[in-house]
mmCIF file with all atom_site columns, C-alpha atoms in Angstrom:
data_model
loop_
_atom_site.group_PDB
_atom_site.id
_atom_site.type_symbol
_atom_site.label_atom_id
_atom_site.label_alt_id
_atom_site.label_comp_id
_atom_site.label_asym_id
_atom_site.label_entity_id
_atom_site.label_seq_id
_atom_site.pdbx_PDB_ins_code
_atom_site.Cartn_x
_atom_site.Cartn_y
_atom_site.Cartn_z
_atom_site.occupancy
_atom_site.B_iso_or_equiv
_atom_site.pdbx_formal_charge
_atom_site.auth_seq_id
_atom_site.auth_comp_id
_atom_site.auth_asym_id
_atom_site.auth_atom_id
_atom_site.pdbx_PDB_model_num
ATOM 1   C CA . MET A 1 1   ? 95.512  130.168 134.759 1.00 58.00 ? 1   MET A CA 1
ATOM 2   C CA . LEU A 1 2   ? 97.771  131.848 137.290 1.00 65.00 ? 2   LEU A CA 1
ATOM 3   C CA . PRO A 1 3   ? 97.820  128.933 139.805 1.00 74.00 ? 3   PRO A CA 1
ATOM 4   C CA . ALA A 1 4   ? 98.765  126.533 136.997 1.00 71.00 ? 4   ALA A CA 1
ATOM 5   C CA . LEU A 1 5   ? 101.655 128.772 135.932 1.00 75.00 ? 5   LEU A CA 1
ATOM 6   C CA . LEU A 1 6   ? 102.760 129.088 139.551 1.00 80.00 ? 6   LEU A CA 1
ATOM 7   C CA . VAL A 1 7   ? 102.823 125.310 139.999 1.00 75.00 ? 7   VAL A CA 1
ATOM 8   C CA . GLN A 1 8   ? 104.655 124.908 136.694 1.00 74.00 ? 8   GLN A CA 1
ATOM 9   C CA . SER A 1 9   ? 107.268 127.526 137.547 1.00 80.00 ? 9   SER A CA 1
ATOM 10  C CA . LEU A 1 10  ? 107.888 126.028 140.984 1.00 79.00 ? 10  LEU A CA 1
ATOM 11  C CA . ALA A 1 11  ? 108.023 122.415 139.762 1.00 75.00 ? 11  ALA A CA 1
ATOM 12  C CA . ALA A 1 12  ? 110.108 122.927 136.610 1.00 76.00 ? 12  ALA A CA 1
ATOM 13  C CA . PRO A 1 13  ? 113.475 123.261 138.398 1.00 77.00 ? 13  PRO A CA 1
ATOM 14  C CA . PHE A 1 14  ? 112.872 119.970 140.202 1.00 77.00 ? 14  PHE A CA 1
ATOM 15  C CA . ILE A 1 15  ? 112.420 118.234 136.850 1.00 76.00 ? 15  ILE A CA 1
ATOM 16  C CA . ALA A 1 16  ? 114.589 120.180 134.408 1.00 76.00 ? 16  ALA A CA 1
ATOM 17  C CA . VAL A 1 17  ? 117.787 120.432 136.457 1.00 76.00 ? 17  VAL A CA 1
ATOM 18  C CA . PRO A 1 18  ? 118.080 116.723 137.361 1.00 76.00 ? 18  PRO A CA 1
ATOM 19  C CA . LEU A 1 19  ? 117.285 115.740 133.776 1.00 75.00 ? 19  LEU A CA 1
ATOM 20  C CA . MET A 1 20  ? 119.937 118.102 132.442 1.00 76.00 ? 20  MET A CA 1
ATOM 21  C CA . VAL A 1 21  ? 122.516 116.684 134.853 1.00 75.00 ? 21  VAL A CA 1
ATOM 22  C CA . LEU A 1 22  ? 121.701 113.134 133.771 1.00 75.00 ? 22  LEU A CA 1
ATOM 23  C CA . MET A 1 23  ? 121.712 114.026 130.074 1.00 74.00 ? 23  MET A CA 1
ATOM 24  C CA . THR A 1 24  ? 124.947 115.987 130.062 1.00 75.00 ? 24  THR A CA 1
ATOM 25  C CA . GLU A 1 25  ? 127.228 114.087 132.422 1.00 75.00 ? 25  GLU A CA 1
ATOM 26  C CA . GLU A 1 26  ? 128.816 111.918 129.714 1.00 78.00 ? 26  GLU A CA 1
ATOM 27  C CA . ILE A 1 27  ? 129.140 114.417 126.852 1.00 81.00 ? 27  ILE A CA 1
ATOM 28  C CA . THR A 1 28  ? 132.287 116.035 125.524 1.00 81.00 ? 28  THR A CA 1
ATOM 29  C CA . ILE A 1 29  ? 132.867 119.729 124.893 1.00 83.00 ? 29  ILE A CA 1
ATOM 30  C CA . ARG A 1 30  ? 132.369 119.210 121.135 1.00 86.00 ? 30  ARG A CA 1
ATOM 31  C CA . GLU A 1 31  ? 128.923 117.658 121.714 1.00 85.00 ? 31  GLU A CA 1
ATOM 32  C CA . ILE A 1 32  ? 127.501 120.580 123.709 1.00 84.00 ? 32  ILE A CA 1
ATOM 33  C CA . PRO A 1 33  ? 125.869 122.413 120.743 1.00 87.00 ? 33  PRO A CA 1
ATOM 34  C CA . TRP A 1 34  ? 124.325 119.185 119.451 1.00 88.00 ? 34  TRP A CA 1
ATOM 35  C CA . ILE A 1 35  ? 123.003 118.203 122.852 1.00 85.00 ? 35  ILE A CA 1
ATOM 36  C CA . ALA A 1 36  ? 121.601 121.697 123.393 1.00 86.00 ? 36  ALA A CA 1
ATOM 37  C CA . SER A 1 37  ? 119.704 121.562 120.104 1.00 90.00 ? 37  SER A CA 1
ATOM 38  C CA . LEU A 1 38  ? 118.536 118.016 120.834 1.00 87.00 ? 38  LEU A CA 1
ATOM 39  C CA . VAL A 1 39  ? 117.186 119.089 124.221 1.00 84.00 ? 39  VAL A CA 1
ATOM 40  C CA . HIS A 1 40  ? 115.408 122.061 122.659 1.00 87.00 ? 40  HIS A CA 1
ATOM 41  C CA . ILE A 1 41  ? 113.829 119.963 119.895 1.00 93.00 ? 41  ILE A CA 1
ATOM 42  C CA . THR A 1 42  ? 112.828 117.252 122.349 1.00 87.00 ? 42  THR A CA 1
ATOM 43  C CA . ARG A 1 43  ? 111.152 119.763 124.667 1.00 84.00 ? 43  ARG A CA 1
ATOM 44  C CA . THR A 1 44  ? 109.297 121.388 121.777 1.00 90.00 ? 44  THR A CA 1
ATOM 45  C CA . VAL A 1 45  ? 108.075 118.142 120.230 1.00 94.00 ? 45  VAL A CA 1
ATOM 46  C CA . ALA A 1 46  ? 107.214 116.586 123.592 1.00 89.00 ? 46  ALA A CA 1
ATOM 47  C CA . SER A 1 47  ? 105.211 119.669 124.591 1.00 88.00 ? 47  SER A CA 1
ATOM 48  C CA . ALA A 1 48  ? 103.252 119.610 121.338 1.00 93.00 ? 48  ALA A CA 1
ATOM 49  C CA . ALA A 1 49  ? 102.644 115.861 121.580 1.00 94.00 ? 49  ALA A CA 1
ATOM 50  C CA . GLY A 1 50  ? 101.588 116.112 125.226 1.00 90.00 ? 50  GLY A CA 1
ATOM 51  C CA . LEU A 1 51  ? 99.191  118.941 124.487 1.00 92.00 ? 51  LEU A CA 1
ATOM 52  C CA . ALA A 1 52  ? 97.696  117.012 121.569 1.00 95.00 ? 52  ALA A CA 1
ATOM 53  C CA . LEU A 1 53  ? 97.243  113.899 123.715 1.00 94.00 ? 53  LEU A CA 1
ATOM 54  C CA . VAL A 1 54  ? 95.590  115.839 126.533 1.00 93.00 ? 54  VAL A CA 1
ATOM 55  C CA . ALA A 1 55  ? 93.264  117.698 124.150 1.00 94.00 ? 55  ALA A CA 1
ATOM 56  C CA . THR A 1 56  ? 92.297  114.530 122.276 1.00 96.00 ? 56  THR A CA 1
ATOM 57  C CA . PHE A 1 57  ? 91.685  112.528 125.446 1.00 96.00 ? 57  PHE A CA 1
ATOM 58  C CA . THR A 1 58  ? 89.597  115.341 126.945 1.00 95.00 ? 58  THR A CA 1
ATOM 59  C CA . ARG A 1 59  ? 87.536  115.714 123.767 1.00 96.00 ? 59  ARG A CA 1
ATOM 60  C CA . LYS A 1 60  ? 86.893  111.965 123.528 1.00 97.00 ? 60  LYS A CA 1
ATOM 61  C CA . GLN A 1 61  ? 85.961  111.779 127.206 1.00 97.00 ? 61  GLN A CA 1
ATOM 62  C CA . GLU A 1 62  ? 83.590  114.733 126.780 1.00 96.00 ? 62  GLU A CA 1
ATOM 63  C CA . GLN A 1 63  ? 81.876  112.933 123.914 1.00 96.00 ? 63  GLN A CA 1
ATOM 64  C CA . LEU A 1 64  ? 81.580  109.770 125.999 1.00 97.00 ? 64  LEU A CA 1
ATOM 65  C CA . HIS A 1 65  ? 80.203  111.575 129.053 1.00 96.00 ? 65  HIS A CA 1
ATOM 66  C CA . SER A 1 66  ? 77.875  113.665 126.916 1.00 94.00 ? 66  SER A CA 1
ATOM 67  C CA . ALA A 1 67  ? 76.425  110.495 125.380 1.00 93.00 ? 67  ALA A CA 1
ATOM 68  C CA . LEU A 1 68  ? 76.105  108.820 128.784 1.00 94.00 ? 68  LEU A CA 1
ATOM 69  C CA . LEU A 1 69  ? 74.476  111.856 130.387 1.00 91.00 ? 69  LEU A CA 1
ATOM 70  C CA . GLY A 1 70  ? 72.232  112.276 127.357 1.00 87.00 ? 70  GLY A CA 1
ATOM 71  C CA . GLN A 1 71  ? 70.841  108.797 127.943 1.00 87.00 ? 71  GLN A CA 1
ATOM 72  C CA . HIS A 1 72  ? 69.485  110.006 131.283 1.00 84.00 ? 72  HIS A CA 1
ATOM 73  C CA . VAL A 1 73  ? 67.748  112.995 129.692 1.00 83.00 ? 73  VAL A CA 1
ATOM 74  C CA . GLU A 1 74  ? 64.799  111.226 128.107 1.00 77.00 ? 74  GLU A CA 1
ATOM 75  C CA . SER A 1 75  ? 62.960  113.224 125.497 1.00 75.00 ? 75  SER A CA 1
ATOM 76  C CA . GLY A 1 76  ? 59.328  113.573 126.500 1.00 72.00 ? 76  GLY A CA 1
ATOM 77  C CA . SER A 1 77  ? 59.777  112.513 130.124 1.00 78.00 ? 77  SER A CA 1
ATOM 78  C CA . ALA A 1 78  ? 57.809  114.542 132.654 1.00 81.00 ? 78  ALA A CA 1
ATOM 79  C CA . LEU A 1 79  ? 60.918  115.655 134.533 1.00 81.00 ? 79  LEU A CA 1
ATOM 80  C CA . VAL A 1 80  ? 62.741  116.867 131.411 1.00 79.00 ? 80  VAL A CA 1
ATOM 81  C CA . GLN A 1 81  ? 59.640  118.517 129.985 1.00 81.00 ? 81  GLN A CA 1
ATOM 82  C CA . GLY A 1 82  ? 58.998  120.209 133.347 1.00 83.00 ? 82  GLY A CA 1
ATOM 83  C CA . ARG A 1 83  ? 62.515  121.656 133.362 1.00 82.00 ? 83  ARG A CA 1
ATOM 84  C CA . ILE A 1 84  ? 62.174  122.887 129.766 1.00 80.00 ? 84  ILE A CA 1
ATOM 85  C CA . ASP A 1 85  ? 58.757  124.419 130.529 1.00 82.00 ? 85  ASP A CA 1
ATOM 86  C CA . ALA A 1 86  ? 60.053  126.146 133.685 1.00 85.00 ? 86  ALA A CA 1
ATOM 87  C CA . THR A 1 87  ? 63.047  127.561 131.821 1.00 82.00 ? 87  THR A CA 1
ATOM 88  C CA . ALA A 1 88  ? 60.822  128.649 128.926 1.00 83.00 ? 88  ALA A CA 1
ATOM 89  C CA . ALA A 1 89  ? 58.474  130.399 131.371 1.00 84.00 ? 89  ALA A CA 1
ATOM 90  C CA . THR A 1 90  ? 61.435  132.232 132.905 1.00 83.00 ? 90  THR A CA 1
ATOM 91  C CA . LEU A 1 91  ? 62.598  133.293 129.444 1.00 80.00 ? 91  LEU A CA 1
ATOM 92  C CA . GLU A 1 92  ? 59.089  134.441 128.481 1.00 79.00 ? 92  GLU A CA 1
ATOM 93  C CA . ALA A 1 93  ? 58.975  136.547 131.654 1.00 83.00 ? 93  ALA A CA 1
ATOM 94  C CA . GLN A 1 94  ? 62.089  138.311 130.360 1.00 82.00 ? 94  GLN A CA 1
ATOM 95  C CA . ALA A 1 95  ? 60.147  139.394 127.241 1.00 72.00 ? 95  ALA A CA 1
ATOM 96  C CA . ILE A 1 96  ? 61.476  136.674 124.940 1.00 77.00 ? 96  ILE A CA 1
ATOM 97  C CA . ASP A 1 97  ? 59.206  135.493 122.139 1.00 80.00 ? 97  ASP A CA 1
ATOM 98  C CA . PRO A 1 98  ? 57.228  132.455 123.391 1.00 78.00 ? 98  PRO A CA 1
ATOM 99  C CA . ALA A 1 99  ? 57.917  130.605 120.140 1.00 76.00 ? 99  ALA A CA 1
ATOM 100 C CA . LEU A 1 100 ? 61.664  130.932 120.707 1.00 84.00 ? 100 LEU A CA 1
ATOM 101 C CA . ALA A 1 101 ? 61.558  130.373 124.464 1.00 82.00 ? 101 ALA A CA 1
ATOM 102 C CA . ALA A 1 102 ? 61.045  126.592 124.222 1.00 81.00 ? 102 ALA A CA 1
ATOM 103 C CA . ASP A 1 103 ? 63.886  126.266 121.705 1.00 83.00 ? 103 ASP A CA 1
ATOM 104 C CA . GLN A 1 104 ? 66.186  128.344 123.907 1.00 86.00 ? 104 GLN A CA 1
ATOM 105 C CA . ALA A 1 105 ? 65.196  126.320 126.973 1.00 83.00 ? 105 ALA A CA 1
ATOM 106 C CA . THR A 1 106 ? 66.040  123.088 125.133 1.00 82.00 ? 106 THR A CA 1
ATOM 107 C CA . ALA A 1 107 ? 69.362  124.561 124.008 1.00 86.00 ? 107 ALA A CA 1
ATOM 108 C CA . MET A 1 108 ? 70.110  125.623 127.584 1.00 88.00 ? 108 MET A CA 1
ATOM 109 C CA . LEU A 1 109 ? 69.432  122.066 128.808 1.00 87.00 ? 109 LEU A CA 1
ATOM 110 C CA . ALA A 1 110 ? 71.753  120.695 126.107 1.00 87.00 ? 110 ALA A CA 1
ATOM 111 C CA . GLY A 1 111 ? 74.376  123.235 127.169 1.00 89.00 ? 111 GLY A CA 1
ATOM 112 C CA . THR A 1 112 ? 74.054  122.098 130.781 1.00 89.00 ? 112 THR A CA 1
ATOM 113 C CA . VAL A 1 113 ? 74.571  118.474 129.742 1.00 91.00 ? 113 VAL A CA 1
ATOM 114 C CA . GLN A 1 114 ? 77.632  119.448 127.699 1.00 93.00 ? 114 GLN A CA 1
ATOM 115 C CA . ARG A 1 115 ? 79.075  121.556 130.530 1.00 94.00 ? 115 ARG A CA 1
ATOM 116 C CA . GLU A 1 116 ? 78.701  118.677 132.992 1.00 95.00 ? 116 GLU A CA 1
ATOM 117 C CA . ALA A 1 117 ? 80.266  116.313 130.444 1.00 96.00 ? 117 ALA A CA 1
ATOM 118 C CA . PHE A 1 118 ? 83.283  118.629 130.208 1.00 95.00 ? 118 PHE A CA 1
ATOM 119 C CA . VAL A 1 119 ? 83.580  118.693 134.014 1.00 96.00 ? 119 VAL A CA 1
ATOM 120 C CA . LEU A 1 120 ? 83.650  114.882 134.058 1.00 96.00 ? 120 LEU A CA 1
ATOM 121 C CA . ALA A 1 121 ? 86.120  114.801 131.152 1.00 96.00 ? 121 ALA A CA 1
ATOM 122 C CA . TYR A 1 122 ? 88.491  117.196 132.934 1.00 94.00 ? 122 TYR A CA 1
ATOM 123 C CA . ALA A 1 123 ? 88.190  115.102 136.104 1.00 95.00 ? 123 ALA A CA 1
ATOM 124 C CA . ASP A 1 124 ? 89.177  112.031 134.070 1.00 96.00 ? 124 ASP A CA 1
ATOM 125 C CA . MET A 1 125 ? 92.121  113.926 132.577 1.00 94.00 ? 125 MET A CA 1
ATOM 126 C CA . PHE A 1 126 ? 93.385  115.090 135.969 1.00 92.00 ? 126 PHE A CA 1
ATOM 127 C CA . LEU A 1 127 ? 93.093  111.532 137.293 1.00 94.00 ? 127 LEU A CA 1
ATOM 128 C CA . LEU A 1 128 ? 95.099  110.212 134.343 1.00 93.00 ? 128 LEU A CA 1
ATOM 129 C CA . LEU A 1 129 ? 97.761  112.907 134.767 1.00 90.00 ? 129 LEU A CA 1
ATOM 130 C CA . GLY A 1 130 ? 97.942  112.150 138.490 1.00 90.00 ? 130 GLY A CA 1
ATOM 131 C CA . ILE A 1 131 ? 98.493  108.459 137.783 1.00 94.00 ? 131 ILE A CA 1
ATOM 132 C CA . ALA A 1 132 ? 101.182 109.304 135.220 1.00 90.00 ? 132 ALA A CA 1
ATOM 133 C CA . LEU A 1 133 ? 102.875 111.621 137.718 1.00 85.00 ? 133 LEU A CA 1
ATOM 134 C CA . ALA A 1 134 ? 102.818 108.947 140.430 1.00 89.00 ? 134 ALA A CA 1
ATOM 135 C CA . LEU A 1 135 ? 104.272 106.343 138.062 1.00 92.00 ? 135 LEU A CA 1
ATOM 136 C CA . THR A 1 136 ? 107.073 108.627 136.913 1.00 85.00 ? 136 THR A CA 1
ATOM 137 C CA . ALA A 1 137 ? 107.829 109.524 140.531 1.00 84.00 ? 137 ALA A CA 1
ATOM 138 C CA . LEU A 1 138 ? 108.186 105.800 141.242 1.00 89.00 ? 138 LEU A CA 1
ATOM 139 C CA . LEU A 1 139 ? 110.520 105.452 138.261 1.00 86.00 ? 139 LEU A CA 1
ATOM 140 C CA . THR A 1 140 ? 112.943 107.871 139.877 1.00 81.00 ? 140 THR A CA 1
ATOM 141 C CA . LEU A 1 141 ? 113.694 105.184 142.455 1.00 85.00 ? 141 LEU A CA 1
ATOM 142 C CA . PHE A 1 142 ? 115.306 103.112 139.688 1.00 85.00 ? 142 PHE A CA 1
ATOM 143 C CA . MET A 1 143 ? 117.497 105.868 138.221 1.00 77.00 ? 143 MET A CA 1
ATOM 144 C CA . TYR A 1 144 ? 121.241 105.699 138.685 1.00 73.00 ? 144 TYR A CA 1
ATOM 145 C CA . ARG A 1 145 ? 123.136 108.352 140.585 1.00 71.00 ? 145 ARG A CA 1
ATOM 146 C CA . PRO A 1 146 ? 125.302 110.613 138.419 1.00 64.00 ? 146 PRO A CA 1
ATOM 147 C CA . LYS A 1 147 ? 128.991 110.895 139.183 1.00 67.00 ? 147 LYS A CA 1
ATOM 148 C CA . LEU A 1 148 ? 129.118 114.379 140.644 1.00 63.00 ? 148 LEU A CA 1
ATOM 149 C CA . PRO A 1 149 ? 130.858 116.615 140.077 1.00 61.00 ? 149 PRO A CA 1
ATOM 150 C CA . GLY A 1 150 ? 130.637 115.981 136.354 1.00 58.00 ? 150 GLY A CA 1
ATOM 151 C CA . LYS A 1 151 ? 133.153 116.918 133.686 1.00 62.00 ? 151 LYS A CA 1
ATOM 152 C CA . PHE A 1 152 ? 132.075 120.541 133.541 1.00 55.00 ? 152 PHE A CA 1
ATOM 153 C CA . LEU A 1 153 ? 131.661 121.357 137.229 1.00 53.00 ? 153 LEU A CA 1
#
């Protein structure tokens, strides 16, 4: 969590300040309160929408990867059954009821599949965010230069 906040706090001035300069260079003194509220609302709504998009994409990708990984875990195959039996034996050695050990071992295997699906989903999300970042960085080449100093500098 801390590295993400560090990156965000270091990168925000490189995004927020140029955007504010571009947004406010043509406004009048009377428009300042309206522009300030518009910027605040836009940031709030865009943050909520971005978070919702990231969460939805990650959840959908986790479901996809979980289904794809689940196809490789064939019920009744010798390899899968061997893993469940080995895990159940380890659980039984820890004084867990043998009747529950097989169920817990199966649940642990399902948890492993789900954990790996989340890892793949997060990798997909980071790739998508990286592509979006690269595209927006390219868009900056087509932005016009503001007339500095502006009206208020």
